[in-house]
Amino acid sequence: MSRPTGAWRHQPQPQRGLMWAASPAFRRQLVLLRSLLPCPSHSSVAAGFPSSTRCSSTFLRASHAMATSAGTVYEADAEAVVRRITPPLDRARHKGQAGKIAVIGGCREYTGAPYFAAISALKVGADLSHVFCTKDAATVIKSYSPELIVHPILEESYSVRDDEQASVSYNILTEVAKWMGRFDCIVVGPGLGRDSFLLDCVSNIIRHAREANIPTVVDGDGLFLVTNNLSLVAGNPLAILTPNVYEYKRLVQKVLNCDVDDETASDQLNTLCQKIGEVTIMRKGKADLISDGKTVTQVSIFGSPRRCGGQGDILSGSVAVFASWARHFILSSEQPIEKRVNPMTLGCIAGSLLLRKSASHAFEKNKRSTVTSDIIEFLGKSLEDICPAAY
Amino acid sequence: MSRPTGAWRHQPQPQRGLMWAASPAFRRQLVLLRSLLPCPSHSSVAAGFPSSTRCSSTFLRASHAMATSAGTVYEADAEAVVRRITPPLDRARHKGQAGKIAVIGGCREYTGAPYFAAISALKVGADLSHVFCTKDAATVIKSYSPELIVHPILEESYSVRDDEQASVSYNILTEVAKWMGRFDCIVVGPGLGRDSFLLDCVSNIIRHAREANIPTVVDGDGLFLVTNNLSLVAGNPLAILTPNVYEYKRLVQKVLNCDVDDETASDQLNTLCQKIGEVTIMRKGKADLISDGKTVTQVSIFGSPRRCGGQGDILSGSVAVFASWARHFILSSEQPIEKRVNPMTLGCIAGSLLLRKSASHAFEKNKRSTVTSDIIEFLGKSLEDICPAAY
């Protein structure tokens, strides 16, 4: 299935381009993009940071993450990343060109999580947002919002006879495959549940997305699935894992056969990515640590002290949009392949920043009673503050 | 199942601690906490109040409840209680650490009540709020809000054949038991209905919660169940009953074999608690009277003259959060066990105050058209007014 490569091109209009090229902001962004390349100094960062100062600039601030003995972690200039990868709004563009996202999740038990992820993708700026879920979940998710396209095609064990499982599984994959080529990114996991038959079907979907070169964000129960079957993402540079503290712990134990060590947080994260192979991991926490096995970047701007459930779903939906934008941006640049920045990393940085800004606004307004919907309400304003939609 | 004891510690940050230690508010709160201890003067209050003046202070105002000949009832400094037990917001905390609540209720007939209780828990500040209800109710409750996690697992008689009841009942308990250890408090009763099979299943859930040491707030149809089977809560210091005037009347008739006597309201309430054994009862009314069989406290600040249905559900959800916070607060204190304040009492005081403040705000805005959702809208502001979310 062909990719809509270059569906938009990140070429500023002439006047804007001139303005940008001359601006300090633009020069800083170039430094950022260079700094994220796998240059020798960055490799050394990944290994243990002897020559880290070579990469430092006014743009990247070397900081010691979580403990003085940890490897150097670069604080991303996340606002610059958002501005650089967000495509300009263009009157000549058509529906779908700003992004088509699909969320694979939603079962009898969970309906809020896939809704949060899918609606967040729209609120960040995607044109179309789909949800693939079970029949039970579909009616409810549809009722949350008429903005989403909801496909009631997944099945759980309780609704499928043993002798029907093979054919039902085949039909599910066939149905999803019809759509897959249209998506710029999929999110696997929000509200997926842990039904074994459903997870088997979703494993097929993950494999299919990979064959079709569709970036895949894995969160929530998707991480449970992937942790138990690492081959689903191993060696896939378009896979992003976004574990929270508990999910990260399970991942480290499974892959590295040890416990999480905050003293060597960045080294451990790099090693984890390398062991799984090529994936990008965003370890969520007080600061979000992002690695693709080469560089560790963090976003630590403060968001909100509220930890209501659902914020991870906003993040996965947002990262999906930003990662697809970053991918188009990088693919449309003229840099040689070996020098290109990892767009999955840029997507994580941008998603992390936007959630934190939005959570901060929502908390300012709602204080302790802040819930996830309150945060989603501020995605638009937060993005506008960073990257005004002038066109 | 292990409890997340000390998941947060109520230790103010140094600057805040200094401010608190020096403040009159802090000193008054210490007086409150001491005053709620089962000291001799309080025992005497429970018995008939000869030496009540020994416990009076600027903080507790001895008042004659409902009639001149009634036992002494202390007006709680409820604002101080809210401030003391509400955990500070802490940037380093993770999802779930501010509280995980479950509501057991919701059937073919009732869906609003469990929703009100569960969403109120979130708006007070819990991180996660679950509902366990029948399949019929689940779709509707889910559609009210994506913020809740709704488990469609309960069954009513009409949907279960007689010869299946034992296995269905077993499966329901197994499913709830999988989750029980994660909850900081459960609320049993909002919108439960009175189907005999469903109530039998819920009896098993109450017993299981007790074995797992999970605080349990019983309201609405849960009180109908418990009044007919007192052994479900007898001797459980983590049980809170929140009867309205009709439910209280039935309880008194069943346990004390007499009618409600407002002339000796506080004595009768204490006796009721003692007869059932160790439970905490909040008798809702013009003033909410709260007793654990030792001390009677009241919250009488005026709320709203509107008596729209659903306010009791807000109260039960709020009390669940505050009781779990108070329990963590007390467990993390260094007082010897015999001197510890009853956290269930503190939870009732705080919940009562917050509902009254919120109802007052909602009535001010909506007057005669005030409905329950209008009151929920003000939970956040009311809590913020009492206990600003500085962090």
PDB file of C-alpha atoms in Angstrom, chain A residues 107-113 115-116 136 139-140 143-144 244-246 285-286 302-310 363 366-374, chain B residues 86-96 122-128 135 139 142-143 145-147 149-152 175 179 380 383-384 387-389 391:
ATOM      1  CA  CYS A 107     -13.782  -3.251  24.557  1.00  0.00           C
ATOM      2  CA  ARG A 108     -16.680  -4.174  26.805  1.00  0.00           C
ATOM      3  CA  GLU A 109     -14.938  -2.667  29.811  1.00  0.00           C
ATOM      4  CA  TYR A 110     -13.170   0.378  28.416  1.00  0.00           C
ATOM      5  CA  THR A 111     -14.595   3.067  26.191  1.00  0.00           C
ATOM      6  CA  GLY A 112     -13.154   6.305  27.604  1.00  0.00           C
ATOM      7  CA  ALA A 113      -9.522   5.617  26.724  1.00  0.00           C
ATOM      8  CA  TYR A 115     -12.249   8.098  22.817  1.00  0.00           C
ATOM      9  CA  PHE A 116      -9.690  10.317  24.554  1.00  0.00           C
ATOM     10  CA  ASP A 136     -20.101  -3.349  22.757  1.00  0.00           C
ATOM     11  CA  THR A 139     -22.152   2.360  20.435  1.00  0.00           C
ATOM     12  CA  VAL A 140     -20.822   4.127  23.495  1.00  0.00           C
ATOM     13  CA  SER A 143     -22.248   8.498  21.508  1.00  0.00           C
ATOM     14  CA  TYR A 144     -19.346  10.484  23.021  1.00  0.00           C
ATOM     15  CA  ASN A 244       4.067   4.753  32.368  1.00  0.00           C
ATOM     16  CA  VAL A 245       5.977   3.865  35.523  1.00  0.00           C
ATOM     17  CA  TYR A 246       4.346   0.449  35.934  1.00  0.00           C
ATOM     18  CA  GLY A 285       7.121  10.393  34.467  1.00  0.00           C
ATOM     19  CA  LYS A 286       7.949  13.629  36.231  1.00  0.00           C
ATOM     20  CA  PHE A 302       5.844  21.212  34.467  1.00  0.00           C
ATOM     21  CA  GLY A 303       2.279  20.277  33.552  1.00  0.00           C
ATOM     22  CA  SER A 304      -0.099  19.538  36.391  1.00  0.00           C
ATOM     23  CA  PRO A 305       0.027  17.700  39.696  1.00  0.00           C
ATOM     24  CA  ARG A 306      -3.309  15.978  38.926  1.00  0.00           C
ATOM     25  CA  ARG A 307      -2.883  12.347  37.920  1.00  0.00           C
ATOM     26  CA  CYS A 308      -6.408  11.525  36.821  1.00  0.00           C
ATOM     27  CA  GLY A 309      -6.654   8.548  34.497  1.00  0.00           C
ATOM     28  CA  GLY A 310      -6.815   9.261  30.762  1.00  0.00           C
ATOM     29  CA  PHE A 363      -5.345  22.670  36.269  1.00  0.00           C
ATOM     30  CA  ASN A 366     -10.192  23.437  37.478  1.00  0.00           C
ATOM     31  CA  LYS A 367      -7.660  22.721  40.220  1.00  0.00           C
ATOM     32  CA  ARG A 368      -8.217  19.412  42.045  1.00  0.00           C
ATOM     33  CA  SER A 369     -11.374  18.662  40.091  1.00  0.00           C
ATOM     34  CA  THR A 370      -9.511  18.591  36.775  1.00  0.00           C
ATOM     35  CA  VAL A 371     -10.460  15.581  34.659  1.00  0.00           C
ATOM     36  CA  THR A 372      -9.172  14.414  31.307  1.00  0.00           C
ATOM     37  CA  SER A 373     -11.872  16.145  29.254  1.00  0.00           C
ATOM     38  CA  ASP A 374     -10.800  19.452  30.815  1.00  0.00           C
TER      39      ASP A 374
ATOM     40  CA  THR B  86      -6.684  16.406  51.796  1.00  0.00           C
ATOM     41  CA  PRO B  87      -3.289  15.234  50.544  1.00  0.00           C
ATOM     42  CA  PRO B  88      -0.948  17.840  49.123  1.00  0.00           C
ATOM     43  CA  LEU B  89      -0.549  17.742  45.376  1.00  0.00           C
ATOM     44  CA  ASP B  90       2.865  16.404  44.593  1.00  0.00           C
ATOM     45  CA  ARG B  91       4.609  16.497  41.245  1.00  0.00           C
ATOM     46  CA  ALA B  92       6.301  13.167  41.842  1.00  0.00           C
ATOM     47  CA  ARG B  93       3.120  11.177  42.319  1.00  0.00           C
ATOM     48  CA  HIS B  94       1.672   8.693  39.852  1.00  0.00           C
ATOM     49  CA  LYS B  95      -1.785   7.912  38.561  1.00  0.00           C
ATOM     50  CA  GLY B  96      -3.882   6.305  41.260  1.00  0.00           C
ATOM     51  CA  LEU B 122     -13.291  12.178  40.453  1.00  0.00           C
ATOM     52  CA  LYS B 123     -14.271  15.819  40.884  1.00  0.00           C
ATOM     53  CA  VAL B 124     -13.266  15.745  44.543  1.00  0.00           C
ATOM     54  CA  GLY B 125      -9.840  14.576  43.457  1.00  0.00           C
ATOM     55  CA  ALA B 126      -9.660  10.794  43.066  1.00  0.00           C
ATOM     56  CA  ASP B 127      -7.536   9.631  40.146  1.00  0.00           C
ATOM     57  CA  LEU B 128      -9.709   6.715  39.036  1.00  0.00           C
ATOM     58  CA  LYS B 135     -25.192  -4.780  31.518  1.00  0.00           C
ATOM     59  CA  THR B 139     -24.027   1.380  28.245  1.00  0.00           C
ATOM     60  CA  LYS B 142     -20.556   4.909  30.069  1.00  0.00           C
ATOM     61  CA  SER B 143     -22.257   7.312  27.721  1.00  0.00           C
ATOM     62  CA  SER B 145     -18.951  10.341  30.698  1.00  0.00           C
ATOM     63  CA  PRO B 146     -15.784   8.850  29.239  1.00  0.00           C
ATOM     64  CA  GLU B 147     -14.042   9.588  32.538  1.00  0.00           C
ATOM     65  CA  ILE B 149     -14.457   2.889  33.998  1.00  0.00           C
ATOM     66  CA  VAL B 150     -17.683   0.916  33.896  1.00  0.00           C
ATOM     67  CA  HIS B 151     -17.824  -2.856  34.404  1.00  0.00           C
ATOM     68  CA  PRO B 152     -21.051  -4.450  33.106  1.00  0.00           C
ATOM     69  CA  GLU B 175     -14.591 -10.602  38.587  1.00  0.00           C
ATOM     70  CA  TRP B 179     -10.166  -5.500  41.159  1.00  0.00           C
ATOM     71  CA  GLY B 380     -14.060  21.792  42.525  1.00  0.00           C
ATOM     72  CA  LEU B 383     -12.853  22.445  47.629  1.00  0.00           C
ATOM     73  CA  GLU B 384     -10.538  25.081  46.224  1.00  0.00           C
ATOM     74  CA  CYS B 387      -8.201  24.068  50.597  1.00  0.00           C
ATOM     75  CA  PRO B 388      -6.359  25.865  47.783  1.00  0.00           C
ATOM     76  CA  ALA B 389      -4.405  23.519  45.574  1.00  0.00           C
ATOM     77  CA  TYR B 391       1.725  22.786  45.609  1.00  0.00           C
TER      78      TYR B 391
END
